[in-house]
Amino acid sequence: MRLYLAGPDVFLPNPLARAAALKAICARHGLAGVFPLDDLAGGDPPAWADLPGAYRIARRNEAHIAGCDALVANLTPFRGPSADAGTVFELGFMRALGRPVFGWSNAAASFAARTRAAFSATAHADGTWRDAEGMLMEDFAPLSDNLMIDGAIAASGGVLVTRDLPRTEAWTSLVAFEACIEAAAGRLKG
Amino acid sequence: MRLYLAGPDVFLPNPLARAAALKAICARHGLAGVFPLDDLAGGDPPAWADLPGAYRIARRNEAHIAGCDALVANLTPFRGPSADAGTVFELGFMRALGRPVFGWSNAAASFAARTRAAFSATAHADGTWRDAEGMLMEDFAPLSDNLMIDGAIAASGGVLVTRDLPRTEAWTSLVAFEACIEAAAGRLKG
């Protein structure tokens, strides 16, 4: 079983070392991890040769996802209360393919709580929380992120594993990741 | 042609008035806009009755997208340099279905510039920009958001329309939206 490892892990100072660590954990559970920076089997199609580099990366990641049996997303909040945008895109992409999607995050507070803490939340008379621009804050605790994310994971039969860690461990701890991989291995082989 | 109107417009103080305004513009261009808060034709399937409310909304939006011919995403930066997470999920979902995806944004600065402005960007000796946690900042100007987003729109044959507006008009101006709908109508009928 091939598992696509979506996440902002590609932005770490040493993404290849991270890739190796994630893949080793997958292998321990009988799964083959596919990292976004991996080459495509057979290389990029010649038709992509004239694309800008960023667009080639996007095509390659889409092809990686299409070639995997499931997706595991690092949903640790990235520069705001939500997960990294690229990761969220990829989660939606795999969900539409009808395959299982899993998530893990090194933050355990709900999306509602994190959003209220990060922005100037005002409680309105109608019971809603809104930001300084008047935009509603989703209030679906204990959801971990936007409802499309938690909803897709649940609907696909996946799991979302969180751990309550200090922010200094956001990009180092792989405890939640390993728990997620263990759960994924159980579901995918079950 | 049915067009799914993804965006944080659902969080506006009066989302139904917004839905009506967006749909009127679509209709002027011969397209039927579908807003996330619309009911499903025939209502929710009985199988969803026991789902938590947030998960029912997620299923409904997925069903709306699957029932549309194309998707138009409001990519105006939402509580950070990227678009709203739910919107990005939905863009990825439609892209995986192989149908055209379009985007519009009331911010014209590149994702690279917006990210550097919003976080403590440090230029490293290797030429990369990194945030305070050491995480790489994508540096693919003039891309408007994470490369998966711009890349998907380009790959699908869509367009991404931006307008350089003051932030106070972020959630009111529909000039970029109408230009995007006009372009979408041309592509979808062409």
mmCIF file of C-alpha atoms in Angstrom:
data_model
loop_
_atom_site.group_PDB
_atom_site.id
_atom_site.type_symbol
_atom_site.label_atom_id
_atom_site.label_comp_id
_atom_site.label_asym_id
_atom_site.label_seq_id
_atom_site.Cartn_x
_atom_site.Cartn_y
_atom_site.Cartn_z
ATOM 1 C CA MET A 1 0.000 0.000 0.000
ATOM 2 C CA ARG A 2 1.337 3.397 -1.049
ATOM 3 C CA LEU A 3 0.683 6.354 1.214
ATOM 4 C CA TYR A 4 1.124 9.987 0.092
ATOM 5 C CA LEU A 5 2.756 12.069 2.834
ATOM 6 C CA ALA A 6 1.170 15.514 2.441
ATOM 7 C CA GLY A 7 2.445 18.291 4.660
ATOM 8 C CA PRO A 8 4.592 21.378 5.082
ATOM 9 C CA ASP A 9 7.452 19.004 5.935
ATOM 10 C CA VAL A 10 8.823 19.963 2.505
ATOM 11 C CA PHE A 11 9.558 23.414 3.975
ATOM 12 C CA LEU A 12 11.766 22.097 6.800
ATOM 13 C CA PRO A 13 15.475 22.987 6.752
ATOM 14 C CA ASN A 14 16.305 19.389 5.809
ATOM 15 C CA PRO A 15 13.284 17.974 3.997
ATOM 16 C CA LEU A 16 15.085 14.880 2.732
ATOM 17 C CA ALA A 17 16.051 13.806 6.243
ATOM 18 C CA ARG A 18 12.434 14.330 7.242
ATOM 19 C CA ALA A 19 11.254 12.269 4.273
ATOM 20 C CA ALA A 20 13.536 9.426 5.337
ATOM 21 C CA ALA A 21 12.206 9.560 8.916
ATOM 22 C CA LEU A 22 8.574 9.515 7.788
ATOM 23 C CA LYS A 23 9.173 6.699 5.305
ATOM 24 C CA ALA A 24 10.979 4.605 7.943
ATOM 25 C CA ILE A 25 7.917 4.831 10.194
ATOM 26 C CA CYS A 26 5.637 3.875 7.290
ATOM 27 C CA ALA A 27 7.878 0.909 6.476
ATOM 28 C CA ARG A 28 7.724 -0.302 10.086
ATOM 29 C CA HIS A 29 3.965 -0.550 9.618
ATOM 30 C CA GLY A 30 4.169 -2.268 6.245
ATOM 31 C CA LEU A 31 3.358 0.831 4.177
ATOM 32 C CA ALA A 32 5.317 2.619 1.453
ATOM 33 C CA GLY A 33 5.479 6.370 2.079
ATOM 34 C CA VAL A 34 5.608 8.683 -0.934
ATOM 35 C CA PHE A 35 7.087 12.145 -0.230
ATOM 36 C CA PRO A 36 6.175 15.178 -2.388
ATOM 37 C CA LEU A 37 9.824 15.717 -3.352
ATOM 38 C CA ASP A 38 10.207 12.155 -4.684
ATOM 39 C CA ASP A 39 10.780 11.742 -8.400
ATOM 40 C CA LEU A 40 7.972 10.216 -10.394
ATOM 41 C CA ALA A 41 8.588 6.670 -11.530
ATOM 42 C CA GLY A 42 9.836 7.169 -15.075
ATOM 43 C CA GLY A 43 10.424 10.879 -14.489
ATOM 44 C CA ASP A 44 8.244 13.802 -15.528
ATOM 45 C CA PRO A 45 6.264 13.402 -18.755
ATOM 46 C CA PRO A 46 7.936 15.255 -21.668
ATOM 47 C CA ALA A 47 4.789 17.380 -22.053
ATOM 48 C CA TRP A 48 5.670 19.196 -18.827
ATOM 49 C CA ALA A 49 9.079 20.349 -20.067
ATOM 50 C CA ASP A 50 7.926 23.866 -20.909
ATOM 51 C CA LEU A 51 5.945 24.440 -17.709
ATOM 52 C CA PRO A 52 7.289 26.872 -15.097
ATOM 53 C CA GLY A 53 9.056 25.008 -12.282
ATOM 54 C CA ALA A 54 6.306 25.652 -9.730
ATOM 55 C CA TYR A 55 3.661 24.231 -12.053
ATOM 56 C CA ARG A 56 5.783 21.146 -12.690
ATOM 57 C CA ILE A 57 5.963 20.544 -8.935
ATOM 58 C CA ALA A 58 2.174 20.865 -8.730
ATOM 59 C CA ARG A 59 1.652 18.353 -11.555
ATOM 60 C CA ARG A 60 4.124 15.957 -9.987
ATOM 61 C CA ASN A 61 2.370 16.086 -6.620
ATOM 62 C CA GLU A 62 -1.002 15.487 -8.266
ATOM 63 C CA ALA A 63 0.481 12.480 -10.083
ATOM 64 C CA HIS A 64 1.985 11.164 -6.832
ATOM 65 C CA ILE A 65 -1.399 11.407 -5.102
ATOM 66 C CA ALA A 66 -3.187 9.695 -7.989
ATOM 67 C CA GLY A 67 -0.640 6.880 -7.718
ATOM 68 C CA CYS A 68 -1.198 6.279 -3.996
ATOM 69 C CA ASP A 69 -3.792 4.211 -2.137
ATOM 70 C CA ALA A 70 -4.311 6.702 0.671
ATOM 71 C CA LEU A 71 -3.076 10.075 1.940
ATOM 72 C CA VAL A 72 -1.770 11.117 5.350
ATOM 73 C CA ALA A 73 -1.733 14.872 5.950
ATOM 74 C CA ASN A 74 0.372 16.803 8.443
ATOM 75 C CA LEU A 75 -2.321 19.217 9.661
ATOM 76 C CA THR A 76 -0.173 20.935 12.293
ATOM 77 C CA PRO A 77 -1.251 24.610 12.113
ATOM 78 C CA PHE A 78 0.972 26.446 9.651
ATOM 79 C CA ARG A 79 1.299 30.256 9.814
ATOM 80 C CA GLY A 80 -2.211 30.581 11.213
ATOM 81 C CA PRO A 81 -4.959 28.458 12.741
ATOM 82 C CA SER A 82 -5.309 26.166 9.692
ATOM 83 C CA ALA A 83 -3.060 23.620 8.047
ATOM 84 C CA ASP A 84 -0.756 24.507 5.140
ATOM 85 C CA ALA A 85 -2.749 25.429 2.020
ATOM 86 C CA GLY A 86 -0.923 22.998 -0.258
ATOM 87 C CA THR A 87 -1.591 20.166 2.171
ATOM 88 C CA VAL A 88 -5.284 21.048 2.349
ATOM 89 C CA PHE A 89 -5.505 21.144 -1.452
ATOM 90 C CA GLU A 90 -3.959 17.684 -1.635
ATOM 91 C CA LEU A 91 -6.337 16.323 0.999
ATOM 92 C CA GLY A 92 -9.293 17.537 -1.052
ATOM 93 C CA PHE A 93 -7.761 16.060 -4.199
ATOM 94 C CA MET A 94 -7.404 12.593 -2.668
ATOM 95 C CA ARG A 95 -10.839 12.756 -1.067
ATOM 96 C CA ALA A 96 -12.373 13.350 -4.508
ATOM 97 C CA LEU A 97 -10.581 10.237 -5.760
ATOM 98 C CA GLY A 98 -12.596 8.331 -3.146
ATOM 99 C CA ARG A 99 -9.621 6.942 -1.264
ATOM 100 C CA PRO A 100 -8.998 7.122 2.507
ATOM 101 C CA VAL A 101 -7.499 10.305 3.937
ATOM 102 C CA PHE A 102 -5.868 10.540 7.353
ATOM 103 C CA GLY A 103 -4.552 13.475 9.348
ATOM 104 C CA TRP A 104 -2.245 14.203 12.239
ATOM 105 C CA SER A 105 -1.441 17.387 14.091
ATOM 106 C CA ASN A 106 0.893 18.467 16.850
ATOM 107 C CA ALA A 107 -1.766 20.831 18.186
ATOM 108 C CA ALA A 108 -4.722 19.481 20.145
ATOM 109 C CA ALA A 109 -6.767 22.648 20.700
ATOM 110 C CA SER A 110 -9.877 22.917 18.559
ATOM 111 C CA PHE A 111 -9.927 25.042 15.410
ATOM 112 C CA ALA A 112 -12.534 27.243 17.075
ATOM 113 C CA ALA A 113 -10.289 27.876 20.093
ATOM 114 C CA ARG A 114 -7.187 28.440 17.971
ATOM 115 C CA THR A 115 -8.966 30.863 15.670
ATOM 116 C CA ARG A 116 -10.421 32.851 18.567
ATOM 117 C CA ALA A 117 -6.975 33.034 20.173
ATOM 118 C CA ALA A 118 -5.207 34.150 16.977
ATOM 119 C CA PHE A 119 -7.633 36.860 15.858
ATOM 120 C CA SER A 120 -9.656 39.578 17.554
ATOM 121 C CA ALA A 121 -12.698 37.465 18.271
ATOM 122 C CA THR A 122 -15.879 39.318 19.175
ATOM 123 C CA ALA A 123 -18.935 37.530 20.524
ATOM 124 C CA HIS A 124 -22.042 38.857 18.772
ATOM 125 C CA ALA A 125 -25.576 39.022 20.132
ATOM 126 C CA ASP A 126 -26.625 36.176 17.842
ATOM 127 C CA GLY A 127 -24.133 33.834 19.537
ATOM 128 C CA THR A 128 -21.554 33.906 16.741
ATOM 129 C CA TRP A 129 -17.868 34.766 17.049
ATOM 130 C CA ARG A 130 -16.558 37.123 14.370
ATOM 131 C CA ASP A 131 -13.176 38.562 13.472
ATOM 132 C CA ALA A 132 -12.297 42.242 13.042
ATOM 133 C CA GLU A 133 -13.579 42.106 9.435
ATOM 134 C CA GLY A 134 -16.949 40.754 10.578
ATOM 135 C CA MET A 135 -16.256 37.292 9.175
ATOM 136 C CA LEU A 136 -17.762 34.373 11.064
ATOM 137 C CA MET A 137 -15.468 32.032 12.981
ATOM 138 C CA GLU A 138 -16.442 28.378 12.628
ATOM 139 C CA ASP A 139 -17.549 27.157 16.044
ATOM 140 C CA PHE A 140 -17.624 23.383 15.727
ATOM 141 C CA ALA A 141 -15.390 22.229 18.594
ATOM 142 C CA PRO A 142 -13.849 19.706 18.866
ATOM 143 C CA LEU A 143 -13.117 19.912 15.123
ATOM 144 C CA SER A 144 -9.403 20.295 14.472
ATOM 145 C CA ASP A 145 -9.627 22.501 11.363
ATOM 146 C CA ASN A 146 -12.133 23.760 8.790
ATOM 147 C CA LEU A 147 -15.084 21.373 8.621
ATOM 148 C CA MET A 148 -14.247 20.254 5.075
ATOM 149 C CA ILE A 149 -10.993 18.804 6.440
ATOM 150 C CA ASP A 150 -12.347 16.969 9.486
ATOM 151 C CA GLY A 151 -15.465 16.001 7.518
ATOM 152 C CA ALA A 152 -13.496 14.454 4.657
ATOM 153 C CA ILE A 153 -11.311 12.416 6.977
ATOM 154 C CA ALA A 154 -14.347 11.056 8.828
ATOM 155 C CA ALA A 155 -16.321 10.389 5.646
ATOM 156 C CA SER A 156 -13.416 8.519 4.036
ATOM 157 C CA GLY A 157 -13.034 6.192 7.024
ATOM 158 C CA GLY A 158 -9.796 7.839 8.096
ATOM 159 C CA VAL A 159 -8.692 9.123 11.473
ATOM 160 C CA LEU A 160 -7.285 12.431 12.690
ATOM 161 C CA VAL A 161 -4.712 12.029 15.472
ATOM 162 C CA THR A 162 -3.649 15.033 17.551
ATOM 163 C CA ARG A 163 -1.167 15.498 20.368
ATOM 164 C CA ASP A 164 -1.037 18.403 22.805
ATOM 165 C CA LEU A 165 2.565 19.524 22.419
ATOM 166 C CA PRO A 166 4.397 22.796 23.014
ATOM 167 C CA ARG A 167 4.765 24.775 19.787
ATOM 168 C CA THR A 168 8.530 24.263 19.930
ATOM 169 C CA GLU A 169 7.895 20.613 19.032
ATOM 170 C CA ALA A 170 5.490 21.414 16.184
ATOM 171 C CA TRP A 171 7.943 20.396 13.461
ATOM 172 C CA THR A 172 9.994 17.800 15.330
ATOM 173 C CA SER A 173 7.727 15.366 17.192
ATOM 174 C CA LEU A 174 6.556 12.380 15.162
ATOM 175 C CA VAL A 175 4.495 10.800 17.961
ATOM 176 C CA ALA A 176 1.158 11.811 16.426
ATOM 177 C CA PHE A 177 2.436 10.827 12.986
ATOM 178 C CA GLU A 178 3.360 7.342 14.110
ATOM 179 C CA ALA A 179 0.013 6.886 15.873
ATOM 180 C CA CYS A 180 -1.707 8.003 12.669
ATOM 181 C CA ILE A 181 0.344 5.601 10.524
ATOM 182 C CA GLU A 182 -0.433 2.765 12.919
ATOM 183 C CA ALA A 183 -4.154 3.538 12.621
ATOM 184 C CA ALA A 184 -3.892 3.880 8.856
ATOM 185 C CA ALA A 185 -2.109 0.543 8.559
ATOM 186 C CA GLY A 186 -4.881 -1.098 10.563
ATOM 187 C CA ARG A 187 -7.624 0.407 8.392
ATOM 188 C CA LEU A 188 -5.888 -0.216 5.084
ATOM 189 C CA LYS A 189 -5.111 -3.842 5.798
ATOM 190 C CA GLY A 190 -8.334 -4.518 7.747
ATOM 191 C CA MET B 1 -23.392 25.048 -16.979
ATOM 192 C CA ARG B 2 -23.339 24.832 -13.194
ATOM 193 C CA LEU B 3 -20.572 26.632 -11.340
ATOM 194 C CA TYR B 4 -19.709 25.941 -7.686
ATOM 195 C CA LEU B 5 -18.971 29.200 -5.826
ATOM 196 C CA ALA B 6 -16.281 28.224 -3.301
ATOM 197 C CA GLY B 7 -15.148 30.863 -0.856
ATOM 198 C CA PRO B 8 -15.273 32.322 2.631
ATOM 199 C CA ASP B 9 -18.307 34.304 1.459
ATOM 200 C CA VAL B 10 -20.318 31.914 3.651
ATOM 201 C CA PHE B 11 -18.745 33.661 6.661
ATOM 202 C CA LEU B 12 -19.989 37.146 5.711
ATOM 203 C CA PRO B 13 -22.559 38.830 7.979
ATOM 204 C CA ASN B 14 -25.228 38.268 5.328
ATOM 205 C CA PRO B 15 -24.194 35.225 3.296
ATOM 206 C CA LEU B 16 -27.552 34.839 1.564
ATOM 207 C CA ALA B 17 -27.419 38.370 0.167
ATOM 208 C CA ARG B 18 -23.899 37.607 -1.033
ATOM 209 C CA ALA B 19 -25.074 34.363 -2.640
ATOM 210 C CA ALA B 20 -27.775 36.279 -4.506
ATOM 211 C CA ALA B 21 -25.253 38.855 -5.746
ATOM 212 C CA LEU B 22 -22.813 36.186 -6.961
ATOM 213 C CA LYS B 23 -25.562 34.178 -8.644
ATOM 214 C CA ALA B 24 -26.902 37.281 -10.417
ATOM 215 C CA ILE B 25 -23.486 37.882 -11.953
ATOM 216 C CA CYS B 26 -23.251 34.235 -13.026
ATOM 217 C CA ALA B 27 -26.723 34.440 -14.578
ATOM 218 C CA ARG B 28 -25.733 37.534 -16.551
ATOM 219 C CA HIS B 29 -23.036 35.401 -18.144
ATOM 220 C CA GLY B 30 -25.322 32.445 -18.800
ATOM 221 C CA LEU B 31 -24.059 30.325 -15.893
ATOM 222 C CA ALA B 32 -25.879 28.853 -12.885
ATOM 223 C CA GLY B 33 -24.051 29.615 -9.646
ATOM 224 C CA VAL B 34 -24.282 27.057 -6.823
ATOM 225 C CA PHE B 35 -23.603 28.464 -3.349
ATOM 226 C CA PRO B 36 -22.332 26.220 -0.509
ATOM 227 C CA LEU B 37 -25.372 27.040 1.642
ATOM 228 C CA ASP B 38 -27.832 25.938 -1.072
ATOM 229 C CA ASP B 39 -29.948 22.884 -0.343
ATOM 230 C CA LEU B 40 -29.190 19.777 -2.338
ATOM 231 C CA ALA B 41 -31.763 18.937 -4.981
ATOM 232 C CA GLY B 42 -33.931 16.367 -3.220
ATOM 233 C CA GLY B 43 -32.468 17.268 0.170
ATOM 234 C CA ASP B 44 -29.784 15.438 2.161
ATOM 235 C CA PRO B 45 -29.675 11.647 1.770
ATOM 236 C CA PRO B 46 -31.308 9.877 4.749
ATOM 237 C CA ALA B 47 -27.982 8.160 5.482
ATOM 238 C CA TRP B 48 -26.588 11.490 6.691
ATOM 239 C CA ALA B 49 -29.268 11.983 9.361
ATOM 240 C CA ASP B 50 -27.068 10.804 12.215
ATOM 241 C CA LEU B 51 -23.960 12.772 11.210
ATOM 242 C CA PRO B 52 -22.892 15.786 13.288
ATOM 243 C CA GLY B 53 -24.029 19.033 11.678
ATOM 244 C CA ALA B 54 -20.539 20.068 10.560
ATOM 245 C CA TYR B 55 -19.999 16.741 8.805
ATOM 246 C CA ARG B 56 -23.361 17.047 7.051
ATOM 247 C CA ILE B 57 -22.294 20.456 5.708
ATOM 248 C CA ALA B 58 -19.037 18.913 4.455
ATOM 249 C CA ARG B 59 -20.893 16.082 2.676
ATOM 250 C CA ARG B 60 -23.334 18.549 1.157
ATOM 251 C CA ASN B 61 -20.556 20.736 -0.210
ATOM 252 C CA GLU B 62 -18.790 17.709 -1.683
ATOM 253 C CA ALA B 63 -22.065 16.682 -3.345
ATOM 254 C CA HIS B 64 -22.589 20.217 -4.680
ATOM 255 C CA ILE B 65 -19.098 20.214 -6.210
ATOM 256 C CA ALA B 66 -19.600 16.779 -7.760
ATOM 257 C CA GLY B 67 -22.813 18.103 -9.318
ATOM 258 C CA CYS B 68 -21.171 21.139 -10.936
ATOM 259 C CA ASP B 69 -19.315 21.539 -14.235
ATOM 260 C CA ALA B 70 -16.653 23.876 -12.882
ATOM 261 C CA LEU B 71 -15.591 25.673 -9.701
ATOM 262 C CA VAL B 72 -14.807 29.333 -9.041
ATOM 263 C CA ALA B 73 -12.881 30.004 -5.839
ATOM 264 C CA ASN B 74 -12.692 33.231 -3.876
ATOM 265 C CA LEU B 75 -8.965 33.160 -3.073
ATOM 266 C CA THR B 76 -8.842 36.533 -1.315
ATOM 267 C CA PRO B 77 -6.380 35.985 1.559
ATOM 268 C CA PHE B 78 -8.285 34.873 4.657
ATOM 269 C CA ARG B 79 -6.724 35.273 8.129
ATOM 270 C CA GLY B 80 -3.226 34.918 6.713
ATOM 271 C CA PRO B 81 -1.411 34.952 3.368
ATOM 272 C CA SER B 82 -3.374 32.018 1.907
ATOM 273 C CA ALA B 83 -6.988 31.513 0.925
ATOM 274 C CA ASP B 84 -9.563 30.013 3.294
ATOM 275 C CA ALA B 85 -8.789 26.350 4.061
ATOM 276 C CA GLY B 86 -12.259 25.089 3.151
ATOM 277 C CA THR B 87 -12.060 26.858 -0.191
ATOM 278 C CA VAL B 88 -8.649 25.351 -0.913
ATOM 279 C CA PHE B 89 -9.922 21.869 -0.019
ATOM 280 C CA GLU B 90 -12.808 22.315 -2.441
ATOM 281 C CA LEU B 91 -10.505 23.531 -5.203
ATOM 282 C CA GLY B 92 -8.402 20.384 -4.812
ATOM 283 C CA PHE B 93 -11.544 18.256 -4.782
ATOM 284 C CA MET B 94 -12.806 19.671 -8.087
ATOM 285 C CA ARG B 95 -9.372 19.530 -9.669
ATOM 286 C CA ALA B 96 -9.233 15.789 -8.953
ATOM 287 C CA LEU B 97 -12.581 15.392 -10.724
ATOM 288 C CA GLY B 98 -10.813 16.739 -13.823
ATOM 289 C CA ARG B 99 -13.095 19.733 -14.333
ATOM 290 C CA PRO B 100 -11.998 23.369 -14.790
ATOM 291 C CA VAL B 101 -11.177 25.427 -11.704
ATOM 292 C CA PHE B 102 -11.016 29.221 -11.652
ATOM 293 C CA GLY B 103 -9.942 31.685 -8.981
ATOM 294 C CA TRP B 104 -10.304 35.331 -8.109
ATOM 295 C CA SER B 105 -8.744 37.435 -5.388
ATOM 296 C CA ASN B 106 -9.030 40.981 -4.151
ATOM 297 C CA ALA B 107 -5.301 41.030 -3.427
ATOM 298 C CA ALA B 108 -2.798 41.379 -6.240
ATOM 299 C CA ALA B 109 0.509 41.034 -4.357
ATOM 300 C CA SER B 110 2.267 37.709 -4.851
ATOM 301 C CA PHE B 111 2.033 34.954 -2.253
ATOM 302 C CA ALA B 112 5.775 35.314 -1.711
ATOM 303 C CA ALA B 113 5.463 39.035 -0.963
ATOM 304 C CA ARG B 114 2.407 38.598 1.254
ATOM 305 C CA THR B 115 4.037 35.794 3.242
ATOM 306 C CA ARG B 116 7.237 37.772 3.756
ATOM 307 C CA ALA B 117 5.213 40.777 4.916
ATOM 308 C CA ALA B 118 3.054 38.776 7.340
ATOM 309 C CA PHE B 119 5.791 36.772 9.053
ATOM 310 C CA SER B 120 9.307 37.437 10.275
ATOM 311 C CA ALA B 121 11.057 36.610 7.034
ATOM 312 C CA THR B 122 14.782 36.012 7.225
ATOM 313 C CA ALA B 123 16.941 35.773 4.119
ATOM 314 C CA HIS B 124 19.330 32.842 4.477
ATOM 315 C CA ALA B 125 22.759 32.438 2.902
ATOM 316 C CA ASP B 126 21.390 29.825 0.498
ATOM 317 C CA GLY B 127 19.005 32.400 -1.000
ATOM 318 C CA THR B 128 15.872 31.083 0.733
ATOM 319 C CA TRP B 129 13.468 33.069 2.880
ATOM 320 C CA ARG B 130 12.444 31.375 6.125
ATOM 321 C CA ASP B 131 10.034 32.162 8.942
ATOM 322 C CA ALA B 132 10.852 32.291 12.661
ATOM 323 C CA GLU B 133 10.392 28.506 12.881
ATOM 324 C CA GLY B 134 12.912 27.939 10.080
ATOM 325 C CA MET B 135 10.223 26.889 7.611
ATOM 326 C CA LEU B 136 10.828 27.805 3.969
ATOM 327 C CA MET B 137 8.693 30.477 2.346
ATOM 328 C CA GLU B 138 7.660 29.617 -1.200
ATOM 329 C CA ASP B 139 9.322 32.101 -3.525
ATOM 330 C CA PHE B 140 7.529 31.667 -6.838
ATOM 331 C CA ALA B 141 6.361 35.196 -7.647
ATOM 332 C CA PRO B 142 4.078 36.071 -9.345
ATOM 333 C CA LEU B 143 2.102 33.090 -8.001
ATOM 334 C CA SER B 144 -0.926 34.222 -6.049
ATOM 335 C CA ASP B 145 -0.967 31.428 -3.444
ATOM 336 C CA ASN B 146 0.593 28.027 -2.708
ATOM 337 C CA LEU B 147 1.787 26.451 -5.957
ATOM 338 C CA MET B 148 -0.790 23.652 -5.789
ATOM 339 C CA ILE B 149 -3.507 26.310 -6.112
ATOM 340 C CA ASP B 150 -2.064 28.333 -8.985
ATOM 341 C CA GLY B 151 -0.805 25.139 -10.618
ATOM 342 C CA ALA B 152 -4.205 23.445 -10.547
ATOM 343 C CA ILE B 153 -5.967 26.449 -12.038
ATOM 344 C CA ALA B 154 -3.441 26.657 -14.872
ATOM 345 C CA ALA B 155 -3.432 22.901 -15.500
ATOM 346 C CA SER B 156 -7.229 22.751 -15.656
ATOM 347 C CA GLY B 157 -7.417 25.514 -18.255
ATOM 348 C CA GLY B 158 -8.823 28.000 -15.769
ATOM 349 C CA VAL B 159 -7.784 31.546 -14.982
ATOM 350 C CA LEU B 160 -6.913 33.373 -11.776
ATOM 351 C CA VAL B 161 -8.050 37.007 -11.762
ATOM 352 C CA THR B 162 -6.706 39.434 -9.163
ATOM 353 C CA ARG B 163 -7.354 43.079 -8.423
ATOM 354 C CA ASP B 164 -5.170 45.385 -6.356
ATOM 355 C CA LEU B 165 -7.689 46.739 -3.848
ATOM 356 C CA PRO B 166 -7.407 48.201 -0.362
ATOM 357 C CA ARG B 167 -8.064 45.565 2.290
ATOM 358 C CA THR B 168 -11.244 47.411 3.288
ATOM 359 C CA GLU B 169 -12.755 46.206 0.004
ATOM 360 C CA ALA B 170 -11.596 42.594 0.436
ATOM 361 C CA TRP B 171 -15.100 41.270 1.144
ATOM 362 C CA THR B 172 -17.174 43.780 -0.788
ATOM 363 C CA SER B 173 -15.749 44.328 -4.281
ATOM 364 C CA LEU B 174 -16.989 41.906 -6.927
ATOM 365 C CA VAL B 175 -14.972 43.398 -9.795
ATOM 366 C CA ALA B 176 -12.439 40.533 -9.855
ATOM 367 C CA PHE B 177 -15.274 38.022 -9.422
ATOM 368 C CA GLU B 178 -17.165 39.359 -12.418
ATOM 369 C CA ALA B 179 -14.015 39.368 -14.562
ATOM 370 C CA CYS B 180 -13.396 35.767 -13.507
ATOM 371 C CA ILE B 181 -16.972 34.733 -14.337
ATOM 372 C CA GLU B 182 -16.700 36.418 -17.706
ATOM 373 C CA ALA B 183 -13.495 34.480 -18.432
ATOM 374 C CA ALA B 184 -15.046 31.249 -17.141
ATOM 375 C CA ALA B 185 -18.106 31.711 -19.343
ATOM 376 C CA GLY B 186 -15.856 32.174 -22.351
ATOM 377 C CA ARG B 187 -13.832 29.047 -21.603
ATOM 378 C CA LEU B 188 -16.804 26.862 -20.689
ATOM 379 C CA LYS B 189 -18.797 27.750 -23.776
ATOM 380 C CA GLY B 190 -15.781 27.956 -26.102
#
